[in-house]
Amino acid sequence: MTPSRREVLLTGLGGIAGAATGALGLRSARAADPFGVGFVYVGPISNAGWTYQHNLGRLAVEKAFGSRVKTNYVESVPEGADAERVIRQLSATNGLIFTTSFGYMEPTLKVARQFPNIRYEHCTGYKMAKNVGIYNARFYEGRYIAGVVSGAMSKTGVLGHVAPFPIPEVAQGINALILGARSVNPKIKIKLVWTSSWFDPGKEKEAADALIGQGCDVLSNHTDSTAVVQAAEEKGVWCTGYDSDMSQFAPKMCLTSVTEDWSDYYVKRVQAAMDGSWTPDNVWGGFKSGMIKMTPYNKAVPEHAVNDAEAKIAAIAQGSFSPFQGPINDQFGAQKVASGAKLTDDQILSMNWLAEGVEGKLG
């Protein structure tokens, strides 16, 4: 039987209504999908260190937002072509991506141009874009305090430092360390060993052993593993930890640790991305914001040294004191900061020199 025009019309309208309902249902389902947040890590998550601290921030995001977010991460991503590939893959399923190593800067910017609707944040970089923000921690503030404590504990007057790459962030840490130590002992020195790697426990241990052999009696590092503090514990040499609380790996010999806390920052930025208020920003947090913290001091640290360190932390947080406050000379005796002056943020971020008392080249 042939259907009437009315029946055809009703059937067509029913199909359109059904299609509309289906589309609305699909949109509702999509609206209810969790917001994707991606993380790119330069090392393994492990149980301490740089990547471990960033992963704690990722877990804080999951705790804060529950089922409203879905986080994704890729660990041990080399800087370069592999980073670009991983960032591009994550861009397909995430609305916000954090890339957490200096060498990820150019790959992040390149992929961001290809995905203008995705938001990216690069840690420790200095280049921004319409959809790329940057964030960093003032590691040097904590390094200065580690130097104060190291200077109080050193008997030989020689500190040892294991460094990865000759970039401004690393130079800042080395210089702050020697300036903090020299505020206690003006004649103290620092010896350097470069590993040319962020994470290589074997190289880091070799470097630590070499420094101990050269008479260094307090070690520190800017690398990502626990190898340096473990070497110090084995040899009975004092050390200060970095990134995470390293006292669990050197319970007798770790004096204190410089740690970063990314949790509040990550939660705030994810919230902004979810509610539509996210804009690219340039954030550099330290003691004042709680992004940099010191762990409890070893009982062996004298009370006067603890009081000195705590007073300096308070002054740095209040803005009444800067670790890079003059007079400061470089290792060749040339004045870098005049008496009464202090370096600007731009000068700190572009630091390409080593301070007086540092033995070794920048690179």
Coordinates of N, CA and C in Angstrom, one line a residue, residues 200-310:
D200 N 71.0 10.0 34.7 CA 71.9 8.9 34.4 C 72.5 8.5 35.7
P201 N 71.9 7.6 36.5 CA 72.4 7.2 37.8 C 73.9 6.8 37.8
G202 N 74.3 6.1 36.8 CA 75.7 5.6 36.7 C 76.6 6.8 36.7
K203 N 76.4 7.7 35.7 CA 77.3 8.9 35.6 C 77.2 9.7 36.9
E204 N 76.0 9.9 37.4 CA 75.9 10.7 38.6 C 76.7 10.1 39.8
K205 N 76.7 8.8 39.9 CA 77.4 8.2 41.0 C 78.9 8.3 40.8
E206 N 79.4 8.1 39.5 CA 80.8 8.3 39.2 C 81.2 9.7 39.5
A207 N 80.4 10.7 39.2 CA 80.7 12.1 39.5 C 80.8 12.4 41.0
A208 N 79.9 11.8 41.7 CA 79.9 12.0 43.2 C 81.1 11.4 43.8
D209 N 81.5 10.2 43.3 CA 82.7 9.5 43.9 C 83.9 10.4 43.5
A210 N 84.0 10.9 42.3 CA 85.1 11.7 41.9 C 85.3 13.0 42.8
L211 N 84.1 13.6 43.1 CA 84.2 14.8 43.9 C 84.6 14.5 45.3
I212 N 84.1 13.4 45.9 CA 84.5 13.0 47.2 C 86.0 12.7 47.2
G213 N 86.5 12.1 46.1 CA 88.0 11.9 46.0 C 88.8 13.1 46.0
Q214 N 88.2 14.2 45.6 CA 88.9 15.5 45.5 C 88.7 16.4 46.8
G215 N 88.2 15.8 47.8 CA 88.1 16.4 49.1 C 86.8 17.2 49.4
C216 N 85.8 17.0 48.5 CA 84.6 17.7 48.8 C 83.8 17.0 49.9
D217 N 83.4 17.7 50.9 CA 82.8 17.1 52.1 C 81.3 17.4 52.2
V218 N 80.7 18.1 51.2 CA 79.3 18.3 51.1 C 78.9 18.3 49.7
L219 N 78.0 17.3 49.3 CA 77.7 17.2 47.9 C 76.3 17.7 47.6
S220 N 76.0 18.1 46.4 CA 74.7 18.5 45.9 C 74.6 18.2 44.4
N221 N 73.4 18.2 43.8 CA 73.3 17.9 42.4 C 72.1 18.6 41.8
H222 N 72.1 18.7 40.5 CA 71.0 19.3 39.7 C 70.4 18.2 38.8
T223 N 70.9 17.0 39.0 CA 70.4 15.8 38.2 C 69.2 15.2 38.9
D224 N 68.6 14.2 38.2 CA 67.2 13.8 38.6 C 67.2 12.5 39.5
S225 N 68.3 11.8 39.5 CA 68.2 10.5 40.3 C 68.6 10.7 41.7
T226 N 68.6 9.6 42.5 CA 69.0 9.6 43.9 C 70.5 9.2 44.1
A227 N 71.2 9.0 43.0 CA 72.6 8.5 43.0 C 73.5 9.3 43.8
V228 N 73.5 10.6 43.7 CA 74.4 11.4 44.4 C 74.3 11.3 45.9
V229 N 73.0 11.4 46.4 CA 72.9 11.4 47.9 C 73.1 10.0 48.4
Q230 N 72.9 9.0 47.6 CA 73.2 7.6 48.0 C 74.7 7.4 48.1
A231 N 75.4 8.0 47.1 CA 76.9 7.9 47.2 C 77.4 8.6 48.4
A232 N 76.8 9.7 48.8 CA 77.2 10.5 50.0 C 77.0 9.6 51.2
E233 N 75.8 9.0 51.3 CA 75.5 8.2 52.4 C 76.4 7.0 52.6
E234 N 76.8 6.4 51.5 CA 77.7 5.3 51.5 C 79.1 5.7 52.0
K235 N 79.5 6.9 51.6 CA 80.9 7.3 51.9 C 80.9 8.1 53.2
G236 N 79.8 8.4 53.8 CA 79.8 9.2 55.1 C 80.1 10.6 54.8
V237 N 79.6 11.2 53.7 CA 79.8 12.6 53.3 C 78.5 13.3 53.4
W238 N 78.5 14.5 53.9 CA 77.2 15.3 53.9 C 76.7 15.6 52.5
C239 N 75.4 15.8 52.4 CA 74.8 16.2 51.1 C 73.5 17.0 51.4
T240 N 73.1 17.7 50.3 CA 71.8 18.3 50.3 C 71.1 17.8 49.1
G241 N 69.8 17.5 49.3 CA 69.0 16.9 48.3 C 68.3 17.9 47.4
Y242 N 67.8 17.4 46.2 CA 67.2 18.3 45.3 C 66.0 17.7 44.7
D243 N 65.0 18.5 44.4 CA 63.7 18.1 43.8 C 62.8 17.5 44.9
S244 N 63.1 16.3 45.4 CA 62.3 15.7 46.4 C 63.1 15.6 47.8
D245 N 62.4 15.2 48.8 CA 63.0 15.0 50.1 C 63.9 13.7 49.9
M246 N 65.2 13.9 50.0 CA 66.1 12.8 49.8 C 66.6 12.2 51.1
S247 N 66.0 12.6 52.2 CA 66.5 12.0 53.5 C 66.2 10.5 53.6
Q248 N 65.2 10.0 52.8 CA 64.9 8.6 52.8 C 66.0 7.8 52.2
F249 N 66.8 8.4 51.3 CA 67.9 7.7 50.6 C 69.3 8.0 51.3
A250 N 69.3 9.0 52.1 CA 70.5 9.3 52.9 C 70.1 9.8 54.3
P251 N 69.5 8.9 55.1 CA 69.0 9.3 56.4 C 70.0 9.9 57.4
K252 N 71.2 9.5 57.2 CA 72.3 10.0 58.1 C 72.9 11.3 57.6
M253 N 73.1 11.3 56.3 CA 74.0 12.4 55.7 C 73.3 13.5 55.0
C254 N 72.0 13.4 54.7 CA 71.3 14.4 54.1 C 70.9 15.6 55.0
L255 N 71.4 16.8 54.8 CA 71.3 17.9 55.7 C 69.9 18.6 55.5
T256 N 69.4 18.7 54.3 CA 68.1 19.2 54.0 C 67.9 19.0 52.5
S257 N 66.7 19.2 51.9 CA 66.5 19.1 50.5 C 65.7 20.3 50.0
V258 N 66.1 20.8 48.8 CA 65.3 21.8 48.1 C 64.2 21.1 47.3
T259 N 63.0 21.4 47.5 CA 61.9 20.6 46.8 C 61.0 21.6 46.1
E260 N 60.3 21.1 45.1 CA 59.3 21.9 44.3 C 58.0 21.3 44.6
D261 N 57.0 22.1 44.7 CA 55.6 21.6 44.9 C 54.7 22.2 43.8
W262 N 54.4 21.4 42.8 CA 53.7 21.9 41.7 C 52.1 21.7 41.8
S263 N 51.7 21.1 42.9 CA 50.3 20.7 43.0 C 49.3 21.8 42.9
D264 N 49.5 22.9 43.7 CA 48.5 24.0 43.6 C 48.5 24.7 42.2
Y265 N 49.7 24.8 41.6 CA 49.7 25.4 40.3 C 49.0 24.6 39.3
Y266 N 49.2 23.3 39.3 CA 48.5 22.4 38.3 C 47.0 22.4 38.5
V267 N 46.6 22.4 39.7 CA 45.1 22.4 40.0 C 44.5 23.7 39.5
K268 N 45.2 24.8 39.8 CA 44.6 26.1 39.3 C 44.6 26.3 37.8
R269 N 45.6 25.8 37.1 CA 45.6 25.9 35.7 C 44.6 25.0 35.0
V270 N 44.4 23.8 35.6 CA 43.4 22.9 35.0 C 42.0 23.5 35.2
Q271 N 41.8 24.1 36.4 CA 40.5 24.7 36.6 C 40.2 25.8 35.6
A272 N 41.3 26.6 35.4 CA 41.1 27.7 34.4 C 40.8 27.2 33.0
A273 N 41.5 26.1 32.6 CA 41.2 25.5 31.3 C 39.8 25.0 31.2
M274 N 39.3 24.4 32.3 CA 38.0 23.8 32.3 C 36.9 24.9 32.3
D275 N 37.1 26.0 33.0 CA 36.1 27.0 33.0 C 36.2 28.1 32.0
G276 N 37.2 28.0 31.1 CA 37.3 28.9 30.0 C 38.1 30.2 30.3
S277 N 38.7 30.3 31.5 CA 39.4 31.5 31.9 C 40.9 31.4 31.6
W278 N 41.4 30.3 31.1 CA 42.8 30.1 30.8 C 43.4 31.0 29.8
T279 N 44.5 31.7 30.1 CA 45.2 32.5 29.2 C 46.7 32.1 29.4
P280 N 47.5 32.3 28.3 CA 49.0 32.0 28.5 C 49.6 33.0 29.5
D281 N 50.4 32.4 30.4 CA 50.9 33.2 31.5 C 52.4 32.9 31.7
N282 N 53.1 33.7 32.4 CA 54.5 33.5 32.7 C 54.6 33.5 34.2
V283 N 54.7 32.4 34.8 CA 54.7 32.2 36.3 C 56.1 31.7 36.8
W284 N 56.6 32.4 37.8 CA 57.9 32.0 38.4 C 57.7 32.1 39.9
G285 N 57.5 30.9 40.5 CA 57.2 30.9 42.0 C 58.3 30.5 42.8
G286 N 58.4 30.9 44.1 CA 59.5 30.5 45.0 C 59.0 30.3 46.4
F287 N 59.7 30.7 47.4 CA 59.3 30.5 48.8 C 58.0 31.2 49.0
K288 N 57.8 32.4 48.5 CA 56.6 33.2 48.8 C 55.3 32.4 48.4
S289 N 55.3 31.8 47.2 CA 54.1 31.1 46.7 C 54.0 29.7 47.2
G290 N 55.1 29.2 47.8 CA 55.1 27.8 48.3 C 55.5 26.8 47.2
M291 N 56.0 27.3 46.1 CA 56.4 26.4 45.0 C 57.8 25.8 45.3
I292 N 58.6 26.6 46.1 CA 59.9 26.1 46.6 C 59.8 25.9 48.1
K293 N 60.2 24.8 48.6 CA 60.2 24.5 50.0 C 61.5 23.8 50.4
M294 N 61.9 23.9 51.7 CA 63.0 23.2 52.3 C 62.4 22.1 53.2
T295 N 63.1 20.9 53.2 CA 62.6 19.8 54.1 C 63.3 20.0 55.4
P296 N 62.8 19.3 56.5 CA 63.4 19.5 57.8 C 64.9 19.3 57.8
Y297 N 65.6 20.0 58.7 CA 67.0 19.9 58.7 C 67.5 18.7 59.5
N298 N 68.6 18.2 59.1 CA 69.3 17.1 59.8 C 69.6 17.6 61.3
K299 N 69.5 16.7 62.2 CA 69.7 17.1 63.6 C 71.2 17.5 63.9
A300 N 72.1 17.1 62.9 CA 73.5 17.5 63.0 C 73.7 19.0 62.7
V301 N 72.8 19.6 62.0 CA 72.9 21.0 61.7 C 72.8 21.9 62.9
P302 N 73.8 22.7 63.2 CA 73.8 23.5 64.4 C 72.6 24.5 64.5
E303 N 72.1 24.8 65.7 CA 70.9 25.6 65.8 C 71.2 27.0 65.2
H304 N 72.4 27.5 65.3 CA 72.6 28.9 64.7 C 72.5 28.8 63.2
A305 N 72.9 27.7 62.6 CA 72.8 27.6 61.1 C 71.3 27.5 60.7
V306 N 70.6 26.7 61.5 CA 69.1 26.6 61.2 C 68.5 28.0 61.3
N307 N 68.8 28.7 62.3 CA 68.2 30.0 62.5 C 68.6 31.0 61.4
D308 N 69.8 30.9 61.0 CA 70.3 31.7 59.8 C 69.5 31.4 58.6
A309 N 69.4 30.1 58.3 CA 68.7 29.6 57.1 C 67.2 30.1 57.1
E310 N 66.5 29.9 58.3 CA 65.1 30.3 58.4 C 64.9 31.8 58.2

